[in-house]
Amino acid sequence: MSEQEIKNEAAETPEEVTIEELDQLAGGGGETI
């Protein structure tokens, strides 16, 4: 998943979902969104 796709996913994600959870969904690459 590219960084742009991660940002698009984050934009569609409810605020209750944390950055850490997004990172896990993105494969746990350890990159900062």
Coordinates of C-alpha atoms in Angstrom, one line a residue:
M1 CA 0.0 0.0 0.0
S2 CA 1.4 3.3 -1.0
E3 CA 1.7 6.4 1.2
Q4 CA -1.1 8.1 -0.8
E5 CA -3.3 5.1 -0.3
I6 CA -2.7 5.1 3.4
K7 CA -3.6 8.8 3.5
N8 CA -6.8 8.1 1.5
E9 CA -7.7 5.3 3.9
A10 CA -7.0 7.5 6.9
A11 CA -9.3 10.2 5.4
E12 CA -12.1 7.7 5.3
T13 CA -11.5 6.3 8.8
P14 CA -13.6 7.4 11.8
E15 CA -11.7 9.5 14.3
E16 CA -12.0 6.7 16.9
V17 CA -9.4 4.7 15.0
T18 CA -6.0 5.6 16.1
I19 CA -2.8 6.1 14.0
E20 CA -1.4 3.0 15.6
E21 CA -4.4 1.0 14.4
L22 CA -4.0 2.4 10.9
D23 CA -0.3 1.5 11.0
Q24 CA -1.3 -2.1 11.9
L25 CA -3.8 -2.2 9.1
A26 CA -1.2 -0.8 6.7
G27 CA 1.0 -3.8 7.5
G28 CA 2.9 -2.5 10.5
G29 CA 5.7 -0.9 8.5
G30 CA 6.4 1.5 11.3
E31 CA 6.1 4.5 8.9
T32 CA 4.5 7.7 10.2
I33 CA 1.3 8.7 8.4

